[in-house]
mmCIF file of C-alpha atoms in Angstrom:
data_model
loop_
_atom_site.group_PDB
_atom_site.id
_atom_site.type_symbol
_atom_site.label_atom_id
_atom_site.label_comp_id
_atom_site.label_asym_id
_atom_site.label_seq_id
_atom_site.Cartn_x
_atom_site.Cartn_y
_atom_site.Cartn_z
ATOM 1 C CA UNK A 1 0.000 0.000 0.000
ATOM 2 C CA UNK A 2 1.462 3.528 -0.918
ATOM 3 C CA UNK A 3 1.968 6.221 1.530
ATOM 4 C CA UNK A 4 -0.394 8.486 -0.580
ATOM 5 C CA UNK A 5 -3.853 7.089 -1.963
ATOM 6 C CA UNK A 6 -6.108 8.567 -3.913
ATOM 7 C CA UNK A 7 -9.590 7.727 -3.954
ATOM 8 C CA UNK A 8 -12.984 8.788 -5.783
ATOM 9 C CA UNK A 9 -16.018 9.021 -3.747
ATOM 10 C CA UNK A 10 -18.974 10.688 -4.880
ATOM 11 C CA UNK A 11 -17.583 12.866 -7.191
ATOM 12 C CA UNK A 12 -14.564 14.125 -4.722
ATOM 13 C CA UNK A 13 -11.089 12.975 -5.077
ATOM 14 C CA UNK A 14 -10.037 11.917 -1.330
ATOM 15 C CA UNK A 15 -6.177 11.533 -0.471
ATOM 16 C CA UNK A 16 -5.022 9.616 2.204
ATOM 17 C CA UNK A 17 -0.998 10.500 3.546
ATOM 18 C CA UNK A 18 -0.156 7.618 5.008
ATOM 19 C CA UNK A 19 3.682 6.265 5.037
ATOM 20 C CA UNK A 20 3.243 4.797 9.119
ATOM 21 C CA UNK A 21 5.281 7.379 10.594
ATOM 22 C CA UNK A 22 4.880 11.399 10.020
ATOM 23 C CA UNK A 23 4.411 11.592 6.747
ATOM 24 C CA UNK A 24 7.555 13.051 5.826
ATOM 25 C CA UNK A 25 8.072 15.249 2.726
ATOM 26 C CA UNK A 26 11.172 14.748 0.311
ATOM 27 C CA UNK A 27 11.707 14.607 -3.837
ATOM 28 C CA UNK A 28 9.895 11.457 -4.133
ATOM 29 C CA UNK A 29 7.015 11.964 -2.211
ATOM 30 C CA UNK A 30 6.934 15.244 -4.142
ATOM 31 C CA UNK A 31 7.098 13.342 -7.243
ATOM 32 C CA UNK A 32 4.424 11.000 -5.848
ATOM 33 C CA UNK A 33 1.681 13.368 -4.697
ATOM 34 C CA UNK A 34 2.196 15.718 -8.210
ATOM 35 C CA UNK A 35 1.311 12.813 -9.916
ATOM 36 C CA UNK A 36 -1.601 12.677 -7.859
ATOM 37 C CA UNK A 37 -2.721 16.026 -8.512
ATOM 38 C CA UNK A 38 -2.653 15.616 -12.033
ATOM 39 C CA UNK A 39 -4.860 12.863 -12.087
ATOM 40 C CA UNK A 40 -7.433 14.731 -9.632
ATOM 41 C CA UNK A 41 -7.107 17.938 -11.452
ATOM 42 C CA UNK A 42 -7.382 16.131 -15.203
ATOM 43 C CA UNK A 43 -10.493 14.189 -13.894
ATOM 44 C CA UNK A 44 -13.901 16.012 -15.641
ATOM 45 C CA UNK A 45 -15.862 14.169 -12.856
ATOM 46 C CA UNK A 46 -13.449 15.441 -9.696
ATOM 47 C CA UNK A 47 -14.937 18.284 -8.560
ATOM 48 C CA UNK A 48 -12.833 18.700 -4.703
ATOM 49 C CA UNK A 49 -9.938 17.405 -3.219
ATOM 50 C CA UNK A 50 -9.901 15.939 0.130
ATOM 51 C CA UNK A 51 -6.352 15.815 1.785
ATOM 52 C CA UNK A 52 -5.962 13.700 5.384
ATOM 53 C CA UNK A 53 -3.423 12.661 7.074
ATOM 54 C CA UNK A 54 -2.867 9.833 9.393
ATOM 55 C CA UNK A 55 -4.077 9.451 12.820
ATOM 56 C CA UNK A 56 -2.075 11.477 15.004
ATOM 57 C CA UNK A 57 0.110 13.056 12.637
ATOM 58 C CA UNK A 58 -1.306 15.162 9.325
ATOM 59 C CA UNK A 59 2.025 16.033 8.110
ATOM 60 C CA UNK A 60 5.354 16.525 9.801
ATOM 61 C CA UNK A 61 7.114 18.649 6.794
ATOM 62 C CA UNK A 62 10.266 18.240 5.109
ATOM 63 C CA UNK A 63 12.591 14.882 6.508
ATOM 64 C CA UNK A 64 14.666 16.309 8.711
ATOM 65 C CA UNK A 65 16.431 12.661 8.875
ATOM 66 C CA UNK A 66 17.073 13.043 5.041
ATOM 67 C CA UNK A 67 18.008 16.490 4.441
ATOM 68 C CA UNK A 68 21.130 16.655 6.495
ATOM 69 C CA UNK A 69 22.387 13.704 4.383
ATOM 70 C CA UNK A 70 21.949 15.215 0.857
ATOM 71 C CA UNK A 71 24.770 16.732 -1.371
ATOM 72 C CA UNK A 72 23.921 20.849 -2.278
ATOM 73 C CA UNK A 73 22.708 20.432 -5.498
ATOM 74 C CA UNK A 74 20.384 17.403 -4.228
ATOM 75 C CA UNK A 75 19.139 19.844 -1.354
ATOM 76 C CA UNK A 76 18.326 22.256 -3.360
ATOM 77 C CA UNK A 77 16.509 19.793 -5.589
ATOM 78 C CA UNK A 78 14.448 18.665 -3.098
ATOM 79 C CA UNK A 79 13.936 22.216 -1.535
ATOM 80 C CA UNK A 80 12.669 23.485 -5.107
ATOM 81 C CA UNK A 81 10.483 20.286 -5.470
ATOM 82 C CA UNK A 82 8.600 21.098 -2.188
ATOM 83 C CA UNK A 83 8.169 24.557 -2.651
ATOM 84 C CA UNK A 84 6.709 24.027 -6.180
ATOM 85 C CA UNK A 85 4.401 21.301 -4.601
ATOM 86 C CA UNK A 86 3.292 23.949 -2.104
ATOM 87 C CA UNK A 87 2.582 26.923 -4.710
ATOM 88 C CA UNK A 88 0.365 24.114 -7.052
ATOM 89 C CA UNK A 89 -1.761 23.572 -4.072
ATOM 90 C CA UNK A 90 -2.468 27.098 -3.301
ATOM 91 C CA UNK A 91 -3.353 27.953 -6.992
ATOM 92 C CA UNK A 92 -4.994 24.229 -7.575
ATOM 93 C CA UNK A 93 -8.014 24.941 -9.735
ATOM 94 C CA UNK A 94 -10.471 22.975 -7.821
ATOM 95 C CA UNK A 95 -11.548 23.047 -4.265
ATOM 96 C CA UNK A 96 -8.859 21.512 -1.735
ATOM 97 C CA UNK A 97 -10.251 20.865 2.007
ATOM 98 C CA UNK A 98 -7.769 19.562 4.597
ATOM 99 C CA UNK A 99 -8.633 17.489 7.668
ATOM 100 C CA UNK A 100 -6.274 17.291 10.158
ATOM 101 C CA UNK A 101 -6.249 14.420 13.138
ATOM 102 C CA UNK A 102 -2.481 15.300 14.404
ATOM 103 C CA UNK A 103 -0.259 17.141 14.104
ATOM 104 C CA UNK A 104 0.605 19.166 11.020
ATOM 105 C CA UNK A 105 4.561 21.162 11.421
ATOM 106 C CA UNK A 106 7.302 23.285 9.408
ATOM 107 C CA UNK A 107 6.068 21.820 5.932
ATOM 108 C CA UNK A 108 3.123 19.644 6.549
ATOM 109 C CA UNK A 109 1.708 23.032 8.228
ATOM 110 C CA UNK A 110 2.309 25.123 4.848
ATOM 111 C CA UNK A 111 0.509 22.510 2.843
ATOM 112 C CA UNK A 112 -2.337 22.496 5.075
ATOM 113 C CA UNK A 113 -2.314 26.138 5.250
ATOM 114 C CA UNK A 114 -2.347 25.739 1.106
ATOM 115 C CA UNK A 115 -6.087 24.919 1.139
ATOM 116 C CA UNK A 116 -8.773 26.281 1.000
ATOM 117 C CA UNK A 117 -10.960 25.076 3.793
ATOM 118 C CA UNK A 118 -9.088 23.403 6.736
ATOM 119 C CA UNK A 119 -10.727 20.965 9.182
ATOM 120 C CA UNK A 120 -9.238 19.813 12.222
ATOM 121 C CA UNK A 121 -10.039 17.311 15.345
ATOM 122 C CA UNK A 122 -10.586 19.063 18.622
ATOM 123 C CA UNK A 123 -7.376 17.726 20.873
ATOM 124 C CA UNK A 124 -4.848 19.009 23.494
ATOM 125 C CA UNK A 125 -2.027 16.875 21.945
ATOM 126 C CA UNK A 126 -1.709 17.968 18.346
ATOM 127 C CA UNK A 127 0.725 20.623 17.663
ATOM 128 C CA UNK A 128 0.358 23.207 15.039
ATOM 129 C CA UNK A 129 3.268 25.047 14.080
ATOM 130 C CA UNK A 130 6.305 26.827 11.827
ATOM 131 C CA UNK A 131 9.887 25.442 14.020
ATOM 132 C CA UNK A 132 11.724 26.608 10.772
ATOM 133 C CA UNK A 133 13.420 29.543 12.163
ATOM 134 C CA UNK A 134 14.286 28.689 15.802
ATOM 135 C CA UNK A 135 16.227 25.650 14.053
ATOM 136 C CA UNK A 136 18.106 27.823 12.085
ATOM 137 C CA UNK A 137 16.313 27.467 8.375
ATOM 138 C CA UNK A 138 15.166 30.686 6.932
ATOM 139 C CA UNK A 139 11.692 30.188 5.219
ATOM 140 C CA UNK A 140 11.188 30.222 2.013
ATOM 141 C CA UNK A 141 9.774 32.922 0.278
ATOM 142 C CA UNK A 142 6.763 31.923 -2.034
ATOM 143 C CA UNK A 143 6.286 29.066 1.233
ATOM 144 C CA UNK A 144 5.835 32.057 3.701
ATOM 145 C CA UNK A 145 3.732 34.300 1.896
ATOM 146 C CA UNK A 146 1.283 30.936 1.370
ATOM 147 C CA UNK A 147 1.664 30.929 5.362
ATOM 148 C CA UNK A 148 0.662 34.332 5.311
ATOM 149 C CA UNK A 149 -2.356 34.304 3.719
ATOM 150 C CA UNK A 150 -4.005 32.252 6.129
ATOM 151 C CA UNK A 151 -3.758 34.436 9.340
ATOM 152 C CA UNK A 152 -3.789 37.961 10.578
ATOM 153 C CA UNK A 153 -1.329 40.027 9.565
ATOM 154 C CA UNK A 154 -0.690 40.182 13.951
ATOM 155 C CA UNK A 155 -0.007 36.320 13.792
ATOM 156 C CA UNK A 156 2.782 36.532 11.768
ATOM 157 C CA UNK A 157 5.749 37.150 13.947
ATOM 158 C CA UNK A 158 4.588 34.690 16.526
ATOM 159 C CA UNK A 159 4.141 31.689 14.533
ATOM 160 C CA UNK A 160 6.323 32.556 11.176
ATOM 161 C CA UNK A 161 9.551 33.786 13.557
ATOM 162 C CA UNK A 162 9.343 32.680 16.816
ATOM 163 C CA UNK A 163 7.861 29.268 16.501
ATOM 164 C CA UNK A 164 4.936 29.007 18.602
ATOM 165 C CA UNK A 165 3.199 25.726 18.555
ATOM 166 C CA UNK A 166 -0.660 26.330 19.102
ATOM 167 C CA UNK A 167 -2.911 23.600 19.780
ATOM 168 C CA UNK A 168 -5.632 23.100 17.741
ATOM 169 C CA UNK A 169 -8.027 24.779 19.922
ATOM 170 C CA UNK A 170 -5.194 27.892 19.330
ATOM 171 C CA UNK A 171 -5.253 27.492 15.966
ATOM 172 C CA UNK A 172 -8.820 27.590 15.335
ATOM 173 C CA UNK A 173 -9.308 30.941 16.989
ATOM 174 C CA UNK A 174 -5.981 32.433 15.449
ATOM 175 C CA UNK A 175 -7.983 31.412 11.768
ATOM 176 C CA UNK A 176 -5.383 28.409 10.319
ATOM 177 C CA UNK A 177 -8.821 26.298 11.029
ATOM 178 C CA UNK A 178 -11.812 26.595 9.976
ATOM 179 C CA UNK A 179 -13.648 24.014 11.837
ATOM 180 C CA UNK A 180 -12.937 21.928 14.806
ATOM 181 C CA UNK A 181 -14.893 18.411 15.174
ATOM 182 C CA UNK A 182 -15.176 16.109 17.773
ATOM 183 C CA UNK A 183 -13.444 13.145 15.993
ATOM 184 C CA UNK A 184 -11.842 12.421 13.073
ATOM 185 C CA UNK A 185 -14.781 10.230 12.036
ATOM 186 C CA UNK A 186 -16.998 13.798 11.862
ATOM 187 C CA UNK A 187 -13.806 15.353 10.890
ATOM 188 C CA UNK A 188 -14.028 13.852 7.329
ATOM 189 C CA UNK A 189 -17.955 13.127 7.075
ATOM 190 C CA UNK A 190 -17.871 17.326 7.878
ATOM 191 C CA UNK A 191 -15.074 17.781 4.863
ATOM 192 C CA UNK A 192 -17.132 15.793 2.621
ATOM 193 C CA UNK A 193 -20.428 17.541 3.866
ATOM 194 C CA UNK A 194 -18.624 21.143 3.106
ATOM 195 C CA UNK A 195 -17.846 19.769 -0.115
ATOM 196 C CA UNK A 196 -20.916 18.663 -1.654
ATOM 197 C CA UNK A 197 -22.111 22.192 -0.905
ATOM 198 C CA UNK A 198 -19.395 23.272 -3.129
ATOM 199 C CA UNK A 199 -20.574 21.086 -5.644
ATOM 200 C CA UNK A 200 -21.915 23.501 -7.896
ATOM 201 C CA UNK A 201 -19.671 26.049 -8.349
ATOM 202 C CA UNK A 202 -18.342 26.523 -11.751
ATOM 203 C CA UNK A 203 -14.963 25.695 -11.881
ATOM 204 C CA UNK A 204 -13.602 27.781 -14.613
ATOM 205 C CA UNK A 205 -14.918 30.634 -12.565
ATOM 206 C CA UNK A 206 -13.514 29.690 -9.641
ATOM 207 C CA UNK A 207 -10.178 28.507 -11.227
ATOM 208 C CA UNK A 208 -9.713 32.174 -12.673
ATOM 209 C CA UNK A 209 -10.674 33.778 -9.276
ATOM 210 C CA UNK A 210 -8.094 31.614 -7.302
ATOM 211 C CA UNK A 211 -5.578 32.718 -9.562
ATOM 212 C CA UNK A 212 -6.218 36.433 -9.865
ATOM 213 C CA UNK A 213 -6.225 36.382 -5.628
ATOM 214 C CA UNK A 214 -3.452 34.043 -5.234
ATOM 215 C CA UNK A 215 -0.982 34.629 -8.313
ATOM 216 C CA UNK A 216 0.456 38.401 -7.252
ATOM 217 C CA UNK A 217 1.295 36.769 -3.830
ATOM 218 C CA UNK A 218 3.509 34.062 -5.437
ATOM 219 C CA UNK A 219 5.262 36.471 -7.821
ATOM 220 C CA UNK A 220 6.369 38.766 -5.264
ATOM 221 C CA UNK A 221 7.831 36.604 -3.032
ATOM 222 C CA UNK A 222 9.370 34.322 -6.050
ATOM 223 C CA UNK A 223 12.132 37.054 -6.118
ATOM 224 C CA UNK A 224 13.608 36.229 -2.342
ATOM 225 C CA UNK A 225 12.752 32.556 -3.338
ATOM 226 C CA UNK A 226 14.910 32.454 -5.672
ATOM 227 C CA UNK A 227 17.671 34.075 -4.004
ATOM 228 C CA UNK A 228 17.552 31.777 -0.981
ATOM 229 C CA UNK A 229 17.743 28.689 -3.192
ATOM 230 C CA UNK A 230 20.419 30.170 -4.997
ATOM 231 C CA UNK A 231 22.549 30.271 -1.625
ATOM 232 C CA UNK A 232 21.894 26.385 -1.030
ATOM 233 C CA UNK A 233 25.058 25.088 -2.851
ATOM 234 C CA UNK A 234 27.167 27.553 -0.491
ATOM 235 C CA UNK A 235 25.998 24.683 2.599
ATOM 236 C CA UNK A 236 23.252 22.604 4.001
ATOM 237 C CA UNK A 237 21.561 24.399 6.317
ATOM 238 C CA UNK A 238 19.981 21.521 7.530
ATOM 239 C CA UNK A 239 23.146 19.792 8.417
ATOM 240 C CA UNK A 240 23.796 22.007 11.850
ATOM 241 C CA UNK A 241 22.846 20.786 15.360
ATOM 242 C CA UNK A 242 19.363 21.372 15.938
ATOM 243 C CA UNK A 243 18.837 23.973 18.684
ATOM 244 C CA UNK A 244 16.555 22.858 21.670
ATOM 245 C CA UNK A 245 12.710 24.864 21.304
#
């Protein structure tokens, strides 16, 4: 069974992240969920994406395991493959809706901030959060300004720079969820409900809409992208001792 499954029901395409562990990003995964996407996007009868994670853990973000380990040009690779990932979800021309029944951190956090309506279980033990910068990795600029979107301008600094983890009770009321359920059971029978209602919007419409809000975002910030990644052959930022939180 793959870590990422893709499923039809009803007329929505639902993705499972699944790998056993914390659903850790890296080239291949990359590789593996784009190839996903274009099947849910080139599907006439898809009309929403449903994105879960596994229980406990929705996604933990780039693999910090990996990344230490990889050559500069590799790095950068992989850094340029994730970022890409991230901007296609934020401009993907249907409807995406995230659940969340765990955690979601440093990258798994940007790609469920990527969506478009974001679910999450009610629990004191899942962490939301953006560690990037107290470890010592400078975020990414297209990555951020998808981070940014989703929250007050007054949230930034606390979650983009100092790395507070909220809970998901936190992150509900700062506005990176949009609904809390009891379970993840009425987690995803609420993500499907919300997207049947969203069932008849007309897609081209809505494609060109998502564009003209999200686009000008990406383009700005594609500048400092750019620039960053062009710096990642100089070292492996990744490689240095992780600082305590």
């Amino acid at each position: 069974m793959g870590r990422i499954r893709c499923t039809v029901e009803g007329g929505f395409a639902v993705v499972r992240m699944d790998d056993g562990k914390v659903n850790a990003i890296e080239s291949g995964w990359c590789a593996e969920f784009g190839a996903t996407l274009d099947r849910v996007e080139a599907d006439p009868g898809v009309t929403a994406l449903l994105l879960f994670g596994r229980p406990g853990c929705f996604c933990a973000g780039l693999d910090r395991k990996l990344l230490p380990k990889l050559a500069p040009a590799e790095l950068r690779a992989t850094t340029q493959a994730f970022v890409s990932t991230m901007e296609r979800v934020f401009l993907f021309p249907k409807p995406v809706l995230a659940g969340s029944a765990g955690h979601a951190l440093a990258g798994g956090l940007m790609l469920y901030l990527a969506s478009d309506l974001r679910f999450a279980v009610d629990d004191v033990d899942s962490r939301y959060g953006l560690p990037e910068v107290s470890q010592g990795i400078p975020l990414i600029g297209s990555t951020a300004a998808i981070c940014t979107a989703a929250m007050a301008p007054v949230r930034h600094a606390e979650l983009l720079l100092h790395g507070r983890q909220l809970k998901a009770s936190e992150a509900f009321e700062w506005g990176l969820v949009h609904e809390l359920a009891a379970s993840r059971e009425a987690l995803e029978a609420r993500a499907l409900e919300r997207a049947g209602a969203l069932r008849g919007l007309e897609l081209g419409a809505y494609r060109a809409t998502k564009r003209a809000l999200r686009a000008p975002l990406l383009e700005e910030a594609r500048a400092s992208t750019e620039r960053i990644l062009g710096d990642l052959p100089r070292g492996n930022p990744f490689s240095a001792p992780r600082r305590a939180p």
